[in-house]
Short mmCIF file of C-alpha atoms in Angstrom, two decimals:
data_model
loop_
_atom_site.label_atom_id
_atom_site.label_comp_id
_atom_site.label_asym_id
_atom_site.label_seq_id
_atom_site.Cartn_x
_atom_site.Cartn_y
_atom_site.Cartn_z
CA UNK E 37 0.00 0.00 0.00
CA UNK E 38 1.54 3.24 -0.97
CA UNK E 39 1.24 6.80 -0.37
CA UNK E 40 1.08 10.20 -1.93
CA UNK E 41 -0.06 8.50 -4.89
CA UNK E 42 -0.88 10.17 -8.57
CA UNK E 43 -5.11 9.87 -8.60
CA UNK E 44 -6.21 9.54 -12.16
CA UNK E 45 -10.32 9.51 -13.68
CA UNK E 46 -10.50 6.56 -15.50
CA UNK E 47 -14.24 6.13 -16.11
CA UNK E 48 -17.58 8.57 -16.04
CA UNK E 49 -21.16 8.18 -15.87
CA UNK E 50 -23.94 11.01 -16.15
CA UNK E 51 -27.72 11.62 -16.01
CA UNK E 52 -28.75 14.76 -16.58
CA UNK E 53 -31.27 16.83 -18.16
CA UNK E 54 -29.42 17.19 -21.27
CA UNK E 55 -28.05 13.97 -21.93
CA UNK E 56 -27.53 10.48 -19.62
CA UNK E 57 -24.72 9.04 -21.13
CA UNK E 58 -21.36 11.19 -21.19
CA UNK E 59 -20.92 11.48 -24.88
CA UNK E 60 -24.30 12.97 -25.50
CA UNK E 61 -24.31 14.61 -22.40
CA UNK E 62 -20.78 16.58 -23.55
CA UNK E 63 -21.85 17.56 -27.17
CA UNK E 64 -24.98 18.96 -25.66
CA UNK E 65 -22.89 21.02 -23.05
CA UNK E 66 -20.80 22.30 -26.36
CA UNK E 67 -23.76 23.12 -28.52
CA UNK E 68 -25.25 25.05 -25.48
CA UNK E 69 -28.57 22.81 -24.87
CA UNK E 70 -30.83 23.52 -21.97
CA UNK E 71 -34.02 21.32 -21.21
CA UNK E 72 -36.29 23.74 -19.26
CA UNK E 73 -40.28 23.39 -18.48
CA UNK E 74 -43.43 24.25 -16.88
CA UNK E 75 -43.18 23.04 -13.54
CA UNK E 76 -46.06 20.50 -13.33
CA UNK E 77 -49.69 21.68 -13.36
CA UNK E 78 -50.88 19.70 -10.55
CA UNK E 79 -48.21 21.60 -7.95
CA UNK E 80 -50.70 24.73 -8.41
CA UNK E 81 -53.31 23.16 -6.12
CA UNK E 82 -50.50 22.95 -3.29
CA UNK E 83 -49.25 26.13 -3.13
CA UNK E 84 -48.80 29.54 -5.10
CA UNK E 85 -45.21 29.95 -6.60
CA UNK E 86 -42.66 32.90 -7.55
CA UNK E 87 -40.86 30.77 -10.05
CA UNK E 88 -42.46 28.60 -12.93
CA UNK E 89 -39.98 26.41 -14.34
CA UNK E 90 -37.56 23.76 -13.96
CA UNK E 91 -35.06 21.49 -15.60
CA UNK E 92 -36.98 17.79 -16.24
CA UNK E 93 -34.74 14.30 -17.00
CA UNK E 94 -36.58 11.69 -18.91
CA UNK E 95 -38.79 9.77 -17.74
CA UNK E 96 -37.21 6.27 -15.58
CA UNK E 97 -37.36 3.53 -17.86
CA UNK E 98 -36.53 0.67 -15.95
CA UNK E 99 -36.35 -1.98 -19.14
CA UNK E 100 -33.95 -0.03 -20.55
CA UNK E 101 -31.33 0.37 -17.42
CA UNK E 102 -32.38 -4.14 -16.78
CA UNK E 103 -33.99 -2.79 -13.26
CA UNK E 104 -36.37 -5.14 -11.77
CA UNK E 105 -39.53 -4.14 -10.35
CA UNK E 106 -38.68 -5.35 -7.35
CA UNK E 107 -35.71 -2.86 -7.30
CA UNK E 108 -38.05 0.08 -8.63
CA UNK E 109 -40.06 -0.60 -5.21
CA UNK E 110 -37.27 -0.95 -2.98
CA UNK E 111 -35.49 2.17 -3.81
CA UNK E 112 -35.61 5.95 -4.09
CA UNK E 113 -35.20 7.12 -7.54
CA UNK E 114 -32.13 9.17 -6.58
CA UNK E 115 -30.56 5.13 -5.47
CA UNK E 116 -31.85 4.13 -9.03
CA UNK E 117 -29.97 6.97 -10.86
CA UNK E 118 -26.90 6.76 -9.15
CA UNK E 119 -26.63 3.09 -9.54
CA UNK E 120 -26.96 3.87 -13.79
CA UNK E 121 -24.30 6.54 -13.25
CA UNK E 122 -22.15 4.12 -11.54
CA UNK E 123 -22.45 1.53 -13.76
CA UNK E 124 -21.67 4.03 -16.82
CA UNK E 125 -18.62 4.99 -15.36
CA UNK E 126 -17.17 1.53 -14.55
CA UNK E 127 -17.50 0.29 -17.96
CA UNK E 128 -16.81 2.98 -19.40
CA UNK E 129 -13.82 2.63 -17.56
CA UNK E 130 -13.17 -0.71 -18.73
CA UNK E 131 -14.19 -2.68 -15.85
CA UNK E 132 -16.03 -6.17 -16.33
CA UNK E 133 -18.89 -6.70 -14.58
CA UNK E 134 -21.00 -10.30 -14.47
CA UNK E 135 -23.55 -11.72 -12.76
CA UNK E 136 -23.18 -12.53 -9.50
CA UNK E 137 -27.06 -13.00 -7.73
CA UNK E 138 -29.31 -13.51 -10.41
CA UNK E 139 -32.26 -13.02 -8.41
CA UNK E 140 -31.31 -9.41 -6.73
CA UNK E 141 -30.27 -8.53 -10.19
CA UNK E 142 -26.44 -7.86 -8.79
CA UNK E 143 -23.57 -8.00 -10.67
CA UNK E 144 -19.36 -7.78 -9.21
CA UNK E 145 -16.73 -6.75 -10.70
CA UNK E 146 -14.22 -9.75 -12.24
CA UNK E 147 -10.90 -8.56 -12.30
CA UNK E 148 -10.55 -6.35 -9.28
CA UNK E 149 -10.30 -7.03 -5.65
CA UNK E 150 -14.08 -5.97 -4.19
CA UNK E 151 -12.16 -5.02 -0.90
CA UNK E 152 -9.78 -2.16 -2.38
CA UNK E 153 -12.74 -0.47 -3.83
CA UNK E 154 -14.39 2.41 -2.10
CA UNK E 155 -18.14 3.62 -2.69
CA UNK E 156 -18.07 7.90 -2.20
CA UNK E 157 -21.53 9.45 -2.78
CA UNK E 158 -22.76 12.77 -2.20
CA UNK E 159 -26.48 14.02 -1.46
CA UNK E 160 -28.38 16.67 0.18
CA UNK E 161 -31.46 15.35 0.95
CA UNK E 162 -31.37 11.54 -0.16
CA UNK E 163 -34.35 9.86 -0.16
CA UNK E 164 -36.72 12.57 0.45
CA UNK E 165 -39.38 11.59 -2.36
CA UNK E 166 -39.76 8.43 -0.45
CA UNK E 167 -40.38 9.92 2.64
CA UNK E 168 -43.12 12.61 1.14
CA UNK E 169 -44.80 9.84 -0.74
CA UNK E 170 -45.29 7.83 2.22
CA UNK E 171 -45.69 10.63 4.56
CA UNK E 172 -48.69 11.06 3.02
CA UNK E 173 -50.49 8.33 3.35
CA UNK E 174 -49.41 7.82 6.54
CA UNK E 175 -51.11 11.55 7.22
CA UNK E 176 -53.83 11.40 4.93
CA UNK E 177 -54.85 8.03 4.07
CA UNK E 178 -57.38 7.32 6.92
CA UNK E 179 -58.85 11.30 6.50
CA UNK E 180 -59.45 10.12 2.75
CA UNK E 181 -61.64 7.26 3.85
CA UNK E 182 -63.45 9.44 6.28
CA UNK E 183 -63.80 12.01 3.39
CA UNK E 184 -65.24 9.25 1.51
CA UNK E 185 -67.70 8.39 3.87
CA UNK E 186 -68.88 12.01 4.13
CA UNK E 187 -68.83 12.11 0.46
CA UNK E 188 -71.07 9.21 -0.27
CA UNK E 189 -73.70 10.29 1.96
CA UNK E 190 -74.14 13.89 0.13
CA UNK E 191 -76.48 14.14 -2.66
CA UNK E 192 -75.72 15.09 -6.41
CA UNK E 193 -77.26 18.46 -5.69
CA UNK E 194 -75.35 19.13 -2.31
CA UNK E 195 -72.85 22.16 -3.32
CA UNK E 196 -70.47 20.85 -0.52
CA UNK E 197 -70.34 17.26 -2.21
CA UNK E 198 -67.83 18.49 -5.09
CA UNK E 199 -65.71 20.46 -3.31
CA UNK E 200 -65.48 17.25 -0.82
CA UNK E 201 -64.47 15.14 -4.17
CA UNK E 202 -62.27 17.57 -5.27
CA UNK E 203 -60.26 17.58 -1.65
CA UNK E 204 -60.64 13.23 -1.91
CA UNK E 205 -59.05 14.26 -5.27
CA UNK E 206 -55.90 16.01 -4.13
CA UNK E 207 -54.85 14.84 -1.00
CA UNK E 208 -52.21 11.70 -1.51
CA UNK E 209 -51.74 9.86 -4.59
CA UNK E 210 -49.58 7.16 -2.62
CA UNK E 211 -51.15 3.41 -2.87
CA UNK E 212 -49.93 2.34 0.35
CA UNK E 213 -47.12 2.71 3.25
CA UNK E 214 -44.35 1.21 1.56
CA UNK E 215 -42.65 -1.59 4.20
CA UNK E 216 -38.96 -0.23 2.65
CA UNK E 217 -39.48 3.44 3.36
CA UNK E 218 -36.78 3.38 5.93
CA UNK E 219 -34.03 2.21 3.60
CA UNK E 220 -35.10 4.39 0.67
CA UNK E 221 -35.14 7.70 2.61
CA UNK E 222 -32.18 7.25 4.50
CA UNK E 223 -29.00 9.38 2.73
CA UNK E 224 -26.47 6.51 2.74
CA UNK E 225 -28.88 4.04 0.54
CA UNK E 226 -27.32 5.57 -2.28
CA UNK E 227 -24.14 4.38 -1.69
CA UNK E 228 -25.29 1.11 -0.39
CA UNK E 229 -26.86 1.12 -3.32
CA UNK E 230 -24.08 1.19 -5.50
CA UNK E 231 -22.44 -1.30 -3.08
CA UNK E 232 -25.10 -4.14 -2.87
CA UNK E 233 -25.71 -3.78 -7.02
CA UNK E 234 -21.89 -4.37 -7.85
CA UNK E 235 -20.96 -6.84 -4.50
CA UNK E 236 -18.21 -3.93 -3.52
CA UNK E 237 -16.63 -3.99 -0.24
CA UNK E 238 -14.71 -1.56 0.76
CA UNK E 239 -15.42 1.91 2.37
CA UNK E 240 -18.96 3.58 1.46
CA UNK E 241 -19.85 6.49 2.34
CA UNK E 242 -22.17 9.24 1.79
CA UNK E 243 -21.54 12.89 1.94
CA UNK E 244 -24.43 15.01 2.23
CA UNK E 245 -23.72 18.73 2.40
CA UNK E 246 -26.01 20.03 0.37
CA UNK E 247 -24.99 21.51 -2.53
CA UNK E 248 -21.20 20.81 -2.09
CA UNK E 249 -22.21 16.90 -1.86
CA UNK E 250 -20.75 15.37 -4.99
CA UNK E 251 -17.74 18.06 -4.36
CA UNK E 252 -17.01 16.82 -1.40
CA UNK E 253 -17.67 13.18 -1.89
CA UNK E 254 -14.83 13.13 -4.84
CA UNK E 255 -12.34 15.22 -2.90
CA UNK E 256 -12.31 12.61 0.29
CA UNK E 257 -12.31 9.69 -2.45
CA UNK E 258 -9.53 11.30 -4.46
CA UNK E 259 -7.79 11.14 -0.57
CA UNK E 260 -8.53 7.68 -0.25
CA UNK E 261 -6.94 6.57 -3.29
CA UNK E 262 -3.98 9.28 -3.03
CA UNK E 263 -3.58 7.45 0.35
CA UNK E 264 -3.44 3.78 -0.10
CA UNK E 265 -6.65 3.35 1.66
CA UNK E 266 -8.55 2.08 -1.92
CA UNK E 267 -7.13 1.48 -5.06
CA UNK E 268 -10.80 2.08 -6.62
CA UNK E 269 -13.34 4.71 -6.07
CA UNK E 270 -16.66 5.23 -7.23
CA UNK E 271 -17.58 9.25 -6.57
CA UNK E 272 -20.26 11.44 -7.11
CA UNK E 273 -23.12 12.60 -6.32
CA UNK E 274 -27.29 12.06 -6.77
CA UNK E 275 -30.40 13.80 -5.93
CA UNK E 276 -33.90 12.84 -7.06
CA UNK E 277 -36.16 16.35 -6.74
CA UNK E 278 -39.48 15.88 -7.92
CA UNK E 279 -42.20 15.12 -5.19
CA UNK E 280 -45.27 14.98 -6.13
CA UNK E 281 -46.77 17.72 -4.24
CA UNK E 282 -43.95 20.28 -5.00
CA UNK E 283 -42.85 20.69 -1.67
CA UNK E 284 -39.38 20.78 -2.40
CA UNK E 285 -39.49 23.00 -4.83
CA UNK E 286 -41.60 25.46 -3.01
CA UNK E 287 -39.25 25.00 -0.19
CA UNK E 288 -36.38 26.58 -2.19
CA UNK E 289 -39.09 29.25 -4.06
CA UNK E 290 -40.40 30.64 -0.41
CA UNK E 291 -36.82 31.39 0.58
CA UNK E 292 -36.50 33.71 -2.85
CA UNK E 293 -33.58 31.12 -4.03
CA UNK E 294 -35.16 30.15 -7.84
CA UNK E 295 -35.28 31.91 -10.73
CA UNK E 296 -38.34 34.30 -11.44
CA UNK E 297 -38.02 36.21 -14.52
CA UNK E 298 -39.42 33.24 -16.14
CA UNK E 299 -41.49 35.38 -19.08
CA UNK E 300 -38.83 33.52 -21.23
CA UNK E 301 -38.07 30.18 -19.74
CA UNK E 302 -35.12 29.64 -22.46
CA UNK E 303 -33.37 33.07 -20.93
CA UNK E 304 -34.55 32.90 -17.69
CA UNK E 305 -31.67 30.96 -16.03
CA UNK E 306 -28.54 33.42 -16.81
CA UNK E 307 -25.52 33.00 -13.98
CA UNK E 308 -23.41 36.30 -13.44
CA UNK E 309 -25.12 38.10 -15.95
CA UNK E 310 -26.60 41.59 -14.17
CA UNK E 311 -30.17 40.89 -14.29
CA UNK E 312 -30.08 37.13 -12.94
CA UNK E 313 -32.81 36.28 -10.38
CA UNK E 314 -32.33 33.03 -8.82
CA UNK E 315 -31.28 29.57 -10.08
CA UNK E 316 -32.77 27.04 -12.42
CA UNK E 317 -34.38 24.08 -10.11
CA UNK E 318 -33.21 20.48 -11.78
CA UNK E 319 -35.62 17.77 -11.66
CA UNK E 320 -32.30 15.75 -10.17
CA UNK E 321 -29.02 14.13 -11.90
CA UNK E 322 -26.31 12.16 -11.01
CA UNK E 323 -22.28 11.70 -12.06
CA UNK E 324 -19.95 9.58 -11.03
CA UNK E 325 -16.35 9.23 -11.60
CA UNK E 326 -14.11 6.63 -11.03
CA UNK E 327 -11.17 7.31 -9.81
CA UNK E 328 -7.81 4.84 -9.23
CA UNK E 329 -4.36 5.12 -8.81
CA UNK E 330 -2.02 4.91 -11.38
CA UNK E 331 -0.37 2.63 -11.78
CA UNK E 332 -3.12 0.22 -11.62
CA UNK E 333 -5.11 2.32 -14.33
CA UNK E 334 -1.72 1.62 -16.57
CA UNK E 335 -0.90 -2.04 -15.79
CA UNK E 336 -4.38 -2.79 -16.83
CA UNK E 337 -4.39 -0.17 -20.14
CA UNK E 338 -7.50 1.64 -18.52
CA UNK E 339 -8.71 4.66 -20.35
CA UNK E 340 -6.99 7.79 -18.51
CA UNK E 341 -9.04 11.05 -18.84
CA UNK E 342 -7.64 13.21 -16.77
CA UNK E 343 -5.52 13.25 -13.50
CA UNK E 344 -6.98 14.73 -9.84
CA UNK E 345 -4.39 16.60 -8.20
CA UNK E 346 -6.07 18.42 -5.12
CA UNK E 347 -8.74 19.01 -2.77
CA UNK E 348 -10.18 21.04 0.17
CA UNK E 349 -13.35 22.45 2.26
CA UNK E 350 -13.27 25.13 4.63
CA UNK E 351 -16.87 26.39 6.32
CA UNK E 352 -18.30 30.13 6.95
CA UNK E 353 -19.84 29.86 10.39
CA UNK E 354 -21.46 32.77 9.06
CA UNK E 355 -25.31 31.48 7.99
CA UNK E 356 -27.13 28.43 7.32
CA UNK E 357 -28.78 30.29 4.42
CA UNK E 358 -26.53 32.88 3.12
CA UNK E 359 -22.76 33.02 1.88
CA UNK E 360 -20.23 34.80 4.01
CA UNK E 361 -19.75 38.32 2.20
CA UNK E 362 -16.54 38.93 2.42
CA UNK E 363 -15.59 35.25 0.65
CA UNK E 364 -12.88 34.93 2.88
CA UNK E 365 -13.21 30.78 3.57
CA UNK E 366 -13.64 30.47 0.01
CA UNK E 367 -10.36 32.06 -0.46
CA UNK E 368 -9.31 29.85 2.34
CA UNK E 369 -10.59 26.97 0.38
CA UNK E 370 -8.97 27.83 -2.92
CA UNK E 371 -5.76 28.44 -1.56
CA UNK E 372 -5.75 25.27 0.67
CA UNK E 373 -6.87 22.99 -2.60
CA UNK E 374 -3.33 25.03 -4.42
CA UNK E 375 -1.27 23.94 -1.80
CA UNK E 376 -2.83 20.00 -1.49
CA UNK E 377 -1.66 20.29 -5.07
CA UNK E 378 1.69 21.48 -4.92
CA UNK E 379 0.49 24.15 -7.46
CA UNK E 380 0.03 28.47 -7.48
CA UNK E 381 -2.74 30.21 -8.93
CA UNK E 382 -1.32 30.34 -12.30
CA UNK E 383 -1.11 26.92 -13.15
CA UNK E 384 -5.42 27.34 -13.16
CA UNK E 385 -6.30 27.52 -16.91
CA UNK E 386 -10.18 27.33 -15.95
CA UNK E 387 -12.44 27.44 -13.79
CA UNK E 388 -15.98 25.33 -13.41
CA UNK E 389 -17.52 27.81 -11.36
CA UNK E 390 -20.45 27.30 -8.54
CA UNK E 391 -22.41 29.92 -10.82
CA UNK E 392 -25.89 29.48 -9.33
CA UNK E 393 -27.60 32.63 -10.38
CA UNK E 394 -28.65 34.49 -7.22
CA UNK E 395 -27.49 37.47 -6.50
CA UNK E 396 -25.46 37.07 -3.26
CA UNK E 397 -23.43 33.79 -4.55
CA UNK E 398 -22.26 35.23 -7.91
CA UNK E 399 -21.05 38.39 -6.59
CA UNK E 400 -18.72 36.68 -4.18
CA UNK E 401 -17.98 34.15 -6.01
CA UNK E 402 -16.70 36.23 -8.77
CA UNK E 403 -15.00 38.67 -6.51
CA UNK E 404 -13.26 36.13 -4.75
CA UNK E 405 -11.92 34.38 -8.19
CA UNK E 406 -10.57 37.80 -8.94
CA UNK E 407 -8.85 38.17 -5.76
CA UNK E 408 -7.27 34.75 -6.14
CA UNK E 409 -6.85 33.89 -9.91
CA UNK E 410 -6.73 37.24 -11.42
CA UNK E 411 -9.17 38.46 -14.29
CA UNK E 412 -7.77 35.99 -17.02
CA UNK E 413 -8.41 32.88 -16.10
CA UNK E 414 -11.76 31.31 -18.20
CA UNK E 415 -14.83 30.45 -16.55
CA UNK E 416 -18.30 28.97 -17.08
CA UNK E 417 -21.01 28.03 -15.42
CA UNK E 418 -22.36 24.81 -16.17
CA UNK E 419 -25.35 25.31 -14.46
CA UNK E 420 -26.65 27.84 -16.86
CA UNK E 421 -27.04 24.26 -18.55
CA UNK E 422 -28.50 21.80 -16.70
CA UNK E 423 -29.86 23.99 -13.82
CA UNK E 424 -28.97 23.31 -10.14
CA UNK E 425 -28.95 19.65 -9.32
CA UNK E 426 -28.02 20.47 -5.52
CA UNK E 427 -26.44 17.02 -4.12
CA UNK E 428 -25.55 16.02 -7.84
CA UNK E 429 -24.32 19.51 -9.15
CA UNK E 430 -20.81 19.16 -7.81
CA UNK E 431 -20.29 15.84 -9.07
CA UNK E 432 -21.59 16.66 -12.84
CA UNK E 433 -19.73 19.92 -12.67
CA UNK E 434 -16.46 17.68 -12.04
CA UNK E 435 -17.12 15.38 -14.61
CA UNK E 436 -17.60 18.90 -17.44
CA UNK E 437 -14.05 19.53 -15.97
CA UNK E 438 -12.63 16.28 -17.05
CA UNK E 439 -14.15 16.37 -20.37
CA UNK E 440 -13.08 20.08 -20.73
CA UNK E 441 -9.34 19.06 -19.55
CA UNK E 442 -9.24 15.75 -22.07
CA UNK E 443 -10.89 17.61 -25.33
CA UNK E 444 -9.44 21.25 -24.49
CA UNK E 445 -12.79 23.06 -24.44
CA UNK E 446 -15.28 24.69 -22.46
CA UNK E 447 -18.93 25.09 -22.95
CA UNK E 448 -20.48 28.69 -23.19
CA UNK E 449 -21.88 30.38 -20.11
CA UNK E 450 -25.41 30.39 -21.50
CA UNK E 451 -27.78 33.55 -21.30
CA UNK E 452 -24.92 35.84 -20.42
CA UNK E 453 -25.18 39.11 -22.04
CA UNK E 454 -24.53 41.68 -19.32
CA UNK E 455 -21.52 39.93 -17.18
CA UNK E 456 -21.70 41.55 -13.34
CA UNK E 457 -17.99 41.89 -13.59
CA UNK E 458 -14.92 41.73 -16.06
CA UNK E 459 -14.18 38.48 -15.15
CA UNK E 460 -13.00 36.10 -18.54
CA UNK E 461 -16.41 34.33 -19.22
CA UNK E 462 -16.95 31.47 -21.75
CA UNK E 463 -19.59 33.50 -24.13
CA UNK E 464 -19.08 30.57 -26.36
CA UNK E 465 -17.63 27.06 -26.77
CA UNK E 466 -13.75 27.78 -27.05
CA UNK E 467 -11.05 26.31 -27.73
CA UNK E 468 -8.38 26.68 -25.19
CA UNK E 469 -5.00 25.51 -23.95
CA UNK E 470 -5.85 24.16 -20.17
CA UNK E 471 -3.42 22.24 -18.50
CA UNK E 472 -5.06 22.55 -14.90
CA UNK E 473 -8.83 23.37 -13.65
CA UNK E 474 -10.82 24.25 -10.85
CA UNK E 475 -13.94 23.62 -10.05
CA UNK E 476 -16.13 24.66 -6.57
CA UNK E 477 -18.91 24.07 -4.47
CA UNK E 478 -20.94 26.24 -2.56
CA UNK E 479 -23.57 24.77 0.20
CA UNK E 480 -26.59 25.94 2.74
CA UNK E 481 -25.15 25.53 5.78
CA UNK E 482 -21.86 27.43 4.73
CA UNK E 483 -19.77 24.66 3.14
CA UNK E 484 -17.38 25.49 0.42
CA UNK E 485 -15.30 22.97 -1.52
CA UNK E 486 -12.74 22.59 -4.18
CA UNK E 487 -11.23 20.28 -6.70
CA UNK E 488 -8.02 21.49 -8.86
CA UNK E 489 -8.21 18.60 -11.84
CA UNK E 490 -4.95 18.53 -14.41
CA UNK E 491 -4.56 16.94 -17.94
CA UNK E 492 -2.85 13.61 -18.11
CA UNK E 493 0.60 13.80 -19.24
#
């Protein structure tokens, strides 16, 4: 078991709003595609929104991904995603997977020790669609019987006896209390996921820090390997968004966090441009990278896309809501992910930036890139993309920055016409010479995180 050693991405897997496979998802990130929607009709009897739109993935197909019903029952869909991202990314790193329990539909891995790999997820709130779906019959299913009763007694002419049907109507849609709710709400079943559906053994663990989940969830698995402790990781992050009732999503509309100049939906979502009002909600995503250490990505001829070379989190302690003003721990943070690197601040080509779209975080964020990597240096958001996945958007931000590194381009910063500062923003796919990135996370609670990612040599 070594030490100190060189941490390379050897396999990725995506699913995202624009694209669930890493090739498509890419060439949509060059052209500039954005999937944005009405948010669902149905939400309107719930509640009375500011913003009106949102990011959608397709539909879950379970056929197509071999998921058995059994599975589709038993787990969140954020557990369901992150097991096709994980899957992606391990053959697509040239791992061979076979059958191992026919009957659980699990595979393992054939040519690499189960114990030396590590499972490192990110989330911020797991499960949650579970818990909502059964929360409400748990709340609501016996008043809906009792409704019924009422109901049945009224008489077609009774004005009371439609609005009683229409209540019956809208109060749960949930079947029944689902005897797995425990294990599909709880934030580590997507990494046990990923462990139980490929028989791995080693460390898993799940990160959940809101928005700088999949950030964070990387950095300590890029430690892991760098330190002996795994010579495998499977990273990333997942977050499944879309309860039925919209409570989420009004959640995050109530505290004035989502976009709401949403007269054009296509132009609505615009990161550090002047007149941005909030960020794009994402239906969910997830990405996962794996990660190994060299020299067992070359002794087995593994595809190498680009090398991780550093990593650190510092907190505010300023708000659970807001981001520290004066951006100092994010300065912190940068500096500290420069030195795990053994790099300075002008070996950073580009920067993957948090770029959320409310007022507070791009301002800092941009000042504080100034500050620390001067007014040259390029930078995108790709959330003016795909919208903010929260658990998932660090993790699909990395992977952007690995594809950037290996092909030598950045996608546009979409909808920005009136930048907030000088800063050197990606107006358009470009071309350009990168031999080191950074990308960051920004979280509720005060978290901030960083990865500095390199091209292989």
């Amino acid at each position: 078991m070594g030490v100190n050693r060189r941490v390379v991405v050897t396999g990725l897997g995506i699913v995202s709003s624009i694209g669930s496979d890493p090739v498509l998802f890419w060439n949509n990130c060059l052209e500039g595609k954005s999937r944005v929607a009405p948010i669902p009709e149905h939400w309107r009897h719930y509640a009375d929104y500011h913003s009106s739109i949102w990011a959608t993935l397709d539909p879950l197909e379970p056929d197509k991904l071999g998921l058995t019903r059994v599975e589709v029952a038993q787990n969140d869909p954020a557990s369901l995603i992150a097991g096709n991202a994980a899957r992606q990314a391990l053959t697509n790193g040239g791992l061979q997977l076979e059958v191992f329990n026919k009957r659980a539909n699990s595979y393992r891995l054939t040519d690499v020790d189960a114990n030396r790999v590590g499972v490192y997820m990110g989330t911020g709130i797991g499960g949650a669609n579970s818990f909502l779906d059964n929360y409400s019959v748990q709340m609501l299913g016996k008043q809906k019987l009792k409704l019924g009763e009422v109901f049945s007694k009224l008489s077609e002419d009774d004005d009371a006896r439609a609005a009683i049907g229409a209540i019956i109507e809208l109060s749960y849609h949930g079947r029944r209390f689902n005897p797995f709710v425990v294990s599909m709400l709880m934030p580590n079943a997507i990494s046990a996921h990923i462990g139980l559906k490929y028989s791995i053994k080693g460390p898993n663990l799940t990160h959940s820090v809101a928005c700088a989940s999949g950030t964070v969830a990387i950095g300590h698995a890029f430690h892991a390997v760098r330190d002996g402790t795994v010579d495998f990781a499977i990273s990333g992050g997942s977050e499944y968004l879309d309860d039925y009732y919209g409570g989420i999503f009004h959640g995050f509309d109530i505290a004035r966090a989502l976009v709401r100049n949403c007269e054009d939906p296509a132009t609505a979502n615009r990161p550090f441009d002047i007149n941005r009002s909030g960020f794009l909600y994402s239906q969910g995503g997830a990405a996962v990278l794996l990660l190994e250490d060299l020299d067992t990505a070359v002794g087995r001829g593994a595809p190498i896309l680009a090398e991780v070379a550093g990593y650190a989190e510092t907190f505010d302690a300023h708000s659970v809501m807001s981001i520290a003003p004066d951006g100092v721990q994010i300065e912190r943070m940068m500096n500290a992910a420069l030195a795990d690197a053994g790099m300075s601040h002008s070996h950073i080509h580009y920067i993957n930036a948090h770029g959320t779209g409310t007022q507070a975080n791009d301002t800092v964020e941009t000042e504080v890139i100034g500050r620390v990597f001067g007014r040259d240096v390029l930078v995108n958001s790709t959330k003016s993309l795909v919208g903010h996945t929260i658990g998932a958007s660090g993790a699909i931000e990395a992977l952007v920055t690995v594809m950037s590194l290996k092909e030598q381009r950045t996608h546009l910063c979409k909808n920005l016409e009136e930048p907030l500062t000088d800063l050197n923003f990606a107006r358009e796919a470009t071309s350009c010479p990168m031999d080191a990135a950074f990308t960051q996370s920004f979280a509720f609670g005060g978290h901030n995180a960083g990865l500095i990612l390199k091209r292989f040599n």
